[in-house]
């Protein structure tokens, strides 16, 4: 559908395998991946042994097209090659870029982004590839700075230096959106970056829920700023600065399904609110960018993108949309019990008449 090296958006879907408890409950798979591009979501009533007479003549089967569709057998390396590798080239080319995984709670987002010791995820592989590329570049010298934070209940917390205090966002004329007081580390190797990433993950807000025993209760954002300067002698010093944001989003939640109460319910509401704000921003960026009709004697009205609706979208304002590169990976469960969550998390991809992608997110939010 697109040339990944040139496309500003890479949109992918990943289907996780059925879990042990789902197999024990005799859950059936309702997802089929066709030609590594198309995802077919089957009608859950058709795969169950018990027939639904009320829906006999109606079908809820849906099809969605993606740049890439990963089935349950897809390796972490394959996900990186299709969704992560093009982002590396963009960052070293001077573009701001972001990679994020989203979907319902328990859909496999954290495994896609972080992975485990045997199967490292996108965060680990992208960082490793970034340093490999910089090491092999003999024409430039690089300076790399990283920070790691979480957005918890619409508050920003530093994961590398947890003080219990909330941090504020600031607008900088040269650096763009910054986090006041965030700890930034100058890193020179993959090992140093991974040690900091592991330290930050131990400080992340994780709590058990009915749907997920290790449910992330916050959005984790790893930001890497790369400064590159040519080694050749020049009368004018030129430094190219780019920012890479790697985001592990918390999962969208239905209160009726998770049966959360008290603090967990509040966390779920804030998670859904920020995910809805993210969806609204992407949808606004995805719609036709032509200006409003010109009224005689007046300038056309600029398109409004609601970045300030949440801390997450404001933080990522300069990392998606405009002249940036973004990879989005929707993670879903194949279980027929999760049909509504799977359908809600799907991204519909269309081709605009002028060529670039127009995307829209169907993202459930129960606020």
Short mmCIF file of C-alpha atoms in Angstrom, two decimals:
data_model
loop_
_atom_site.label_atom_id
_atom_site.label_comp_id
_atom_site.label_asym_id
_atom_site.label_seq_id
_atom_site.Cartn_x
_atom_site.Cartn_y
_atom_site.Cartn_z
CA UNK A 1 0.00 0.00 0.00
CA UNK A 2 2.87 2.39 0.67
CA UNK A 3 6.61 2.75 0.46
CA UNK A 4 7.58 2.56 4.14
CA UNK A 5 10.76 4.56 3.61
CA UNK A 6 8.78 7.51 2.23
CA UNK A 7 5.42 7.24 3.98
CA UNK A 8 4.77 9.65 6.84
CA UNK A 9 2.50 7.07 8.49
CA UNK A 10 3.05 3.33 8.82
CA UNK A 11 -0.10 1.66 10.12
CA UNK A 12 0.06 -1.96 11.26
CA UNK A 13 -2.06 -4.50 13.11
CA UNK A 14 -0.67 -7.26 15.33
CA UNK A 15 -2.72 -10.21 16.53
CA UNK A 16 -1.49 -11.90 19.68
CA UNK A 17 -1.94 -15.67 20.27
CA UNK A 18 -4.76 -16.95 22.46
CA UNK A 19 -3.67 -17.06 26.10
CA UNK A 20 -3.75 -20.17 28.24
CA UNK A 21 -6.77 -19.00 30.22
CA UNK A 22 -8.59 -18.22 26.96
CA UNK A 23 -7.89 -21.73 25.68
CA UNK A 24 -9.11 -23.16 28.99
CA UNK A 25 -12.34 -21.19 28.55
CA UNK A 26 -12.66 -22.58 25.00
CA UNK A 27 -12.38 -19.19 23.35
CA UNK A 28 -12.36 -19.24 19.55
CA UNK A 29 -10.22 -17.12 17.21
CA UNK A 30 -12.21 -14.69 15.05
CA UNK A 31 -9.29 -13.06 13.20
CA UNK A 32 -7.69 -14.07 9.92
CA UNK A 33 -4.75 -12.27 8.33
CA UNK A 34 -4.72 -12.31 4.53
CA UNK A 35 -1.64 -11.49 2.40
CA UNK A 36 0.00 -9.72 5.36
CA UNK A 37 -2.12 -6.66 4.54
CA UNK A 38 -5.76 -7.41 5.30
CA UNK A 39 -7.34 -8.37 8.63
CA UNK A 40 -10.69 -10.15 8.57
CA UNK A 41 -12.68 -10.07 11.81
CA UNK A 42 -15.23 -12.86 11.67
CA UNK A 43 -18.69 -12.72 13.20
CA UNK A 44 -18.24 -14.22 16.70
CA UNK A 45 -21.64 -15.91 16.51
CA UNK A 46 -20.46 -17.93 13.51
CA UNK A 47 -17.54 -19.56 15.29
CA UNK A 48 -19.50 -20.64 18.37
CA UNK A 49 -21.17 -24.00 18.56
CA UNK A 50 -24.40 -22.45 19.78
CA UNK A 51 -26.32 -20.73 16.97
CA UNK A 52 -27.73 -17.24 17.48
CA UNK A 53 -31.14 -17.35 15.79
CA UNK A 54 -31.63 -13.59 16.16
CA UNK A 55 -28.55 -12.97 13.99
CA UNK A 56 -28.98 -15.85 11.55
CA UNK A 57 -29.38 -13.56 8.52
CA UNK A 58 -27.03 -10.82 9.72
CA UNK A 59 -23.25 -10.82 9.82
CA UNK A 60 -20.85 -8.61 11.74
CA UNK A 61 -17.82 -9.69 9.73
CA UNK A 62 -15.48 -6.79 8.96
CA UNK A 63 -12.33 -6.28 6.92
CA UNK A 64 -9.58 -3.72 7.45
CA UNK A 65 -6.58 -2.87 5.28
CA UNK A 66 -3.17 -1.99 6.71
CA UNK A 67 0.36 -1.33 5.57
CA UNK A 68 1.28 -4.47 7.48
CA UNK A 69 -0.75 -7.12 9.27
CA UNK A 70 1.07 -9.42 11.68
CA UNK A 71 -0.52 -12.75 12.62
CA UNK A 72 0.06 -14.78 15.78
CA UNK A 73 3.24 -16.38 14.37
CA UNK A 74 4.99 -13.12 13.49
CA UNK A 75 8.34 -12.66 15.23
CA UNK A 76 9.51 -9.56 17.06
CA UNK A 77 12.24 -9.12 14.46
CA UNK A 78 9.70 -9.08 11.63
CA UNK A 79 7.65 -6.40 13.42
CA UNK A 80 10.81 -4.31 13.79
CA UNK A 81 11.87 -4.69 10.14
CA UNK A 82 8.49 -3.50 8.86
CA UNK A 83 7.52 -0.90 11.47
CA UNK A 84 10.71 0.15 13.23
CA UNK A 85 13.53 0.15 10.67
CA UNK A 86 12.02 2.89 8.44
CA UNK A 87 11.71 5.14 11.50
CA UNK A 88 15.46 4.87 12.18
CA UNK A 89 16.28 6.14 8.71
CA UNK A 90 13.88 9.06 9.21
CA UNK A 91 15.42 10.10 12.55
CA UNK A 92 18.94 10.10 11.12
CA UNK A 93 17.56 12.08 8.20
CA UNK A 94 16.54 14.87 10.58
CA UNK A 95 12.85 14.05 11.06
CA UNK A 96 11.03 13.87 14.38
CA UNK A 97 9.45 10.44 14.66
CA UNK A 98 7.28 8.34 16.96
CA UNK A 99 6.40 4.68 17.36
CA UNK A 100 3.49 3.58 19.50
CA UNK A 101 1.35 0.55 20.14
CA UNK A 102 -2.27 0.80 21.24
CA UNK A 103 -5.28 -1.39 21.83
CA UNK A 104 -7.41 -2.78 24.63
CA UNK A 105 -5.91 -3.83 27.94
CA UNK A 106 -4.22 -7.22 27.68
CA UNK A 107 -3.84 -7.02 23.88
CA UNK A 108 -0.04 -7.32 23.90
CA UNK A 109 1.11 -3.70 23.58
CA UNK A 110 3.86 -3.91 26.20
CA UNK A 111 5.21 -7.13 24.66
CA UNK A 112 5.34 -5.42 21.26
CA UNK A 113 7.15 -2.37 22.61
CA UNK A 114 9.31 -3.90 25.39
CA UNK A 115 9.23 -7.67 24.85
CA UNK A 116 11.23 -9.92 27.17
CA UNK A 117 14.80 -11.17 27.55
CA UNK A 118 14.42 -13.78 24.80
CA UNK A 119 12.30 -11.64 22.48
CA UNK A 120 13.15 -7.93 22.87
CA UNK A 121 10.53 -5.51 21.58
CA UNK A 122 10.55 -2.42 19.41
CA UNK A 123 12.03 -0.09 22.01
CA UNK A 124 15.10 -2.29 22.46
CA UNK A 125 15.56 -3.05 18.76
CA UNK A 126 15.08 0.54 17.59
CA UNK A 127 17.59 1.88 20.11
CA UNK A 128 20.12 -0.84 19.19
CA UNK A 129 19.71 -0.13 15.46
CA UNK A 130 20.02 3.62 16.05
CA UNK A 131 23.39 3.25 17.76
CA UNK A 132 24.58 0.77 15.11
CA UNK A 133 23.77 3.29 12.38
CA UNK A 134 25.52 6.12 14.22
CA UNK A 135 28.57 3.94 14.88
CA UNK A 136 28.91 3.11 11.19
CA UNK A 137 28.58 6.78 10.12
CA UNK A 138 32.09 8.20 9.80
CA UNK A 139 30.99 11.55 8.38
CA UNK A 140 29.05 12.85 11.38
CA UNK A 141 29.49 13.14 15.11
CA UNK A 142 26.47 12.54 17.31
CA UNK A 143 25.19 13.63 20.69
CA UNK A 144 22.32 11.55 22.12
CA UNK A 145 20.18 12.52 25.12
CA UNK A 146 17.34 10.42 26.51
CA UNK A 147 14.54 10.78 29.04
CA UNK A 148 11.86 8.36 30.22
CA UNK A 149 8.55 9.41 31.74
CA UNK A 150 5.01 8.25 32.33
CA UNK A 151 1.67 10.02 32.06
CA UNK A 152 -0.35 8.74 35.01
CA UNK A 153 -3.83 10.15 35.68
CA UNK A 154 -2.96 13.12 33.45
CA UNK A 155 0.14 13.82 35.53
CA UNK A 156 3.72 13.51 34.29
CA UNK A 157 6.23 11.56 36.40
CA UNK A 158 9.95 11.03 35.82
CA UNK A 159 10.68 7.29 35.66
CA UNK A 160 14.45 7.63 35.86
CA UNK A 161 14.49 9.83 38.97
CA UNK A 162 11.24 9.11 40.82
CA UNK A 163 10.67 11.87 43.35
CA UNK A 164 6.91 11.63 43.69
CA UNK A 165 6.53 15.12 42.27
CA UNK A 166 4.55 15.88 39.13
CA UNK A 167 6.27 17.70 36.27
CA UNK A 168 4.89 20.43 34.01
CA UNK A 169 5.03 20.89 30.25
CA UNK A 170 6.66 24.00 28.81
CA UNK A 171 6.81 25.47 25.31
CA UNK A 172 10.34 26.27 24.16
CA UNK A 173 10.94 28.37 21.04
CA UNK A 174 13.92 26.24 19.97
CA UNK A 175 13.28 22.81 21.51
CA UNK A 176 9.52 22.75 21.15
CA UNK A 177 7.48 21.06 23.90
CA UNK A 178 9.65 20.15 26.90
CA UNK A 179 9.09 18.75 30.39
CA UNK A 180 10.35 21.08 33.09
CA UNK A 181 12.60 19.29 35.57
CA UNK A 182 12.83 15.99 33.67
CA UNK A 183 16.09 14.07 34.10
CA UNK A 184 18.01 13.85 30.82
CA UNK A 185 20.93 11.47 30.36
CA UNK A 186 23.63 11.76 27.71
CA UNK A 187 24.00 8.19 26.45
CA UNK A 188 26.80 6.78 24.35
CA UNK A 189 25.95 3.09 24.04
CA UNK A 190 23.10 0.61 23.74
CA UNK A 191 24.00 -0.95 27.07
CA UNK A 192 23.76 2.35 28.92
CA UNK A 193 20.39 3.12 27.30
CA UNK A 194 19.01 -0.33 28.12
CA UNK A 195 20.11 -0.02 31.74
CA UNK A 196 18.21 3.25 32.03
CA UNK A 197 15.18 1.77 30.25
CA UNK A 198 15.12 -1.18 32.66
CA UNK A 199 15.46 1.18 35.64
CA UNK A 200 12.54 3.25 34.42
CA UNK A 201 10.31 0.21 33.84
CA UNK A 202 10.73 -0.85 37.47
CA UNK A 203 9.22 2.51 38.51
CA UNK A 204 6.24 2.36 36.17
CA UNK A 205 2.67 2.20 37.53
CA UNK A 206 1.44 -1.38 37.07
CA UNK A 207 -1.54 -2.94 38.85
CA UNK A 208 -3.55 -6.18 38.41
CA UNK A 209 -7.07 -6.01 36.97
CA UNK A 210 -9.64 -8.63 36.06
CA UNK A 211 -8.54 -8.54 32.40
CA UNK A 212 -4.79 -8.27 32.91
CA UNK A 213 -2.63 -9.30 35.85
CA UNK A 214 0.12 -6.83 34.88
CA UNK A 215 -1.96 -3.97 33.53
CA UNK A 216 -0.04 -0.76 32.74
CA UNK A 217 -1.86 2.11 34.42
CA UNK A 218 0.06 4.82 32.60
CA UNK A 219 1.45 5.77 29.21
CA UNK A 220 5.25 5.34 29.12
CA UNK A 221 7.18 7.65 26.79
CA UNK A 222 10.87 7.14 25.99
CA UNK A 223 12.24 10.20 24.19
CA UNK A 224 15.64 10.26 22.49
CA UNK A 225 17.04 13.51 21.08
CA UNK A 226 19.75 13.07 18.45
CA UNK A 227 22.06 15.93 17.49
CA UNK A 228 24.30 15.34 14.49
CA UNK A 229 27.02 17.55 13.06
CA UNK A 230 29.18 17.03 9.99
CA UNK A 231 32.85 16.37 10.77
CA UNK A 232 34.06 18.18 7.65
CA UNK A 233 35.42 21.67 8.15
CA UNK A 234 32.85 24.35 7.43
CA UNK A 235 32.72 28.06 7.94
CA UNK A 236 29.22 27.73 9.39
CA UNK A 237 28.39 25.18 12.03
CA UNK A 238 25.20 23.24 11.28
CA UNK A 239 23.60 20.90 13.80
CA UNK A 240 20.64 18.74 12.81
CA UNK A 241 18.35 17.90 15.74
CA UNK A 242 15.70 15.18 15.65
CA UNK A 243 13.53 13.59 18.31
CA UNK A 244 12.42 9.96 18.56
CA UNK A 245 9.48 9.11 20.82
CA UNK A 246 8.77 5.47 21.68
CA UNK A 247 5.43 5.12 23.45
CA UNK A 248 3.91 2.18 25.28
CA UNK A 249 0.30 3.26 25.69
CA UNK A 250 -1.92 1.98 28.47
CA UNK A 251 -4.83 -0.10 27.21
CA UNK A 252 -8.32 1.24 26.64
CA UNK A 253 -10.79 -0.21 29.14
CA UNK A 254 -14.51 -0.87 29.40
CA UNK A 255 -15.53 -0.47 33.02
CA UNK A 256 -18.23 -3.11 32.54
CA UNK A 257 -15.65 -5.64 31.35
CA UNK A 258 -12.83 -4.92 33.79
CA UNK A 259 -15.18 -4.45 36.79
CA UNK A 260 -12.73 -1.88 38.17
CA UNK A 261 -13.65 0.11 41.23
CA UNK A 262 -12.17 3.02 43.16
CA UNK A 263 -8.65 4.01 42.08
CA UNK A 264 -8.55 1.50 39.20
CA UNK A 265 -11.78 2.98 37.82
CA UNK A 266 -10.34 6.50 38.00
CA UNK A 267 -7.17 5.35 36.25
CA UNK A 268 -9.21 3.69 33.51
CA UNK A 269 -11.25 6.86 32.93
CA UNK A 270 -8.09 8.97 32.59
CA UNK A 271 -6.48 6.40 30.28
CA UNK A 272 -9.53 6.40 28.00
CA UNK A 273 -9.74 10.18 28.06
CA UNK A 274 -6.14 10.60 26.88
CA UNK A 275 -6.55 7.87 24.24
CA UNK A 276 -9.63 9.63 22.93
CA UNK A 277 -7.65 12.88 22.76
CA UNK A 278 -4.91 11.09 20.83
CA UNK A 279 -7.46 9.66 18.41
CA UNK A 280 -9.03 13.08 17.92
CA UNK A 281 -5.66 14.64 17.09
CA UNK A 282 -4.76 11.93 14.59
CA UNK A 283 -8.18 12.10 12.99
CA UNK A 284 -7.86 15.90 12.69
CA UNK A 285 -4.44 15.50 11.07
CA UNK A 286 -5.77 12.77 8.79
CA UNK A 287 -8.69 14.70 7.36
CA UNK A 288 -8.38 16.67 4.17
CA UNK A 289 -5.92 19.46 4.89
CA UNK A 290 -7.44 21.92 2.40
CA UNK A 291 -8.21 25.26 4.09
CA UNK A 292 -11.77 26.36 4.69
CA UNK A 293 -13.61 28.20 1.93
CA UNK A 294 -12.10 31.57 1.33
CA UNK A 295 -14.37 34.43 2.31
CA UNK A 296 -13.77 37.59 0.33
CA UNK A 297 -11.43 39.87 2.20
CA UNK A 298 -10.56 37.26 4.86
CA UNK A 299 -7.83 34.68 5.23
CA UNK A 300 -8.78 30.97 5.25
CA UNK A 301 -9.24 29.45 8.67
CA UNK A 302 -6.42 27.11 9.69
CA UNK A 303 -7.30 23.56 10.63
CA UNK A 304 -7.57 23.04 14.40
CA UNK A 305 -5.83 20.08 16.03
CA UNK A 306 -6.74 19.65 19.74
CA UNK A 307 -3.25 18.94 21.10
CA UNK A 308 -4.05 20.57 24.46
CA UNK A 309 -6.87 18.16 25.28
CA UNK A 310 -4.40 15.92 27.17
CA UNK A 311 -0.85 15.92 28.49
CA UNK A 312 0.02 13.02 26.19
CA UNK A 313 -0.97 14.74 22.95
CA UNK A 314 0.64 18.01 23.98
CA UNK A 315 3.87 16.16 24.80
CA UNK A 316 3.87 14.45 21.40
CA UNK A 317 2.79 17.53 19.47
CA UNK A 318 6.03 17.75 17.47
CA UNK A 319 6.38 13.98 17.04
CA UNK A 320 3.36 13.20 14.90
CA UNK A 321 1.58 15.11 12.22
CA UNK A 322 3.15 17.59 9.83
CA UNK A 323 6.65 16.83 8.61
CA UNK A 324 7.24 13.83 10.89
CA UNK A 325 7.31 10.05 10.65
CA UNK A 326 4.97 7.85 12.68
CA UNK A 327 4.48 4.10 13.07
CA UNK A 328 1.28 2.93 14.76
CA UNK A 329 0.74 -0.70 15.71
CA UNK A 330 -2.74 -1.77 16.79
CA UNK A 331 -2.59 -4.80 19.09
CA UNK A 332 -5.64 -7.03 19.38
CA UNK A 333 -6.78 -10.32 20.88
CA UNK A 334 -8.18 -12.96 18.47
CA UNK A 335 -10.69 -14.24 21.05
CA UNK A 336 -14.37 -14.11 20.13
CA UNK A 337 -15.04 -12.77 23.64
CA UNK A 338 -12.92 -9.69 22.77
CA UNK A 339 -14.77 -8.96 19.51
CA UNK A 340 -15.99 -5.50 20.55
CA UNK A 341 -12.56 -4.42 21.84
CA UNK A 342 -10.86 -5.76 18.71
CA UNK A 343 -13.27 -3.97 16.41
CA UNK A 344 -12.91 -0.73 18.36
CA UNK A 345 -9.12 -0.79 18.15
CA UNK A 346 -8.96 -1.23 14.39
CA UNK A 347 -7.48 1.45 12.21
CA UNK A 348 -9.18 2.12 8.91
CA UNK A 349 -6.72 3.06 6.24
CA UNK A 350 -7.77 4.88 3.07
CA UNK A 351 -5.88 6.42 0.20
CA UNK A 352 -6.43 10.12 -0.34
CA UNK A 353 -6.93 11.32 -3.91
CA UNK A 354 -3.72 13.32 -3.73
CA UNK A 355 -1.68 10.32 -2.63
CA UNK A 356 -0.83 10.54 1.10
CA UNK A 357 -2.54 8.37 3.66
CA UNK A 358 -5.72 9.37 5.38
CA UNK A 359 -6.21 7.44 8.58
CA UNK A 360 -8.98 7.29 11.12
CA UNK A 361 -9.00 5.53 14.45
CA UNK A 362 -12.02 3.72 15.78
CA UNK A 363 -10.95 3.85 19.41
CA UNK A 364 -13.40 3.03 22.16
CA UNK A 365 -13.35 5.35 25.12
CA UNK A 366 -15.58 5.05 28.15
CA UNK A 367 -15.01 8.21 30.16
#
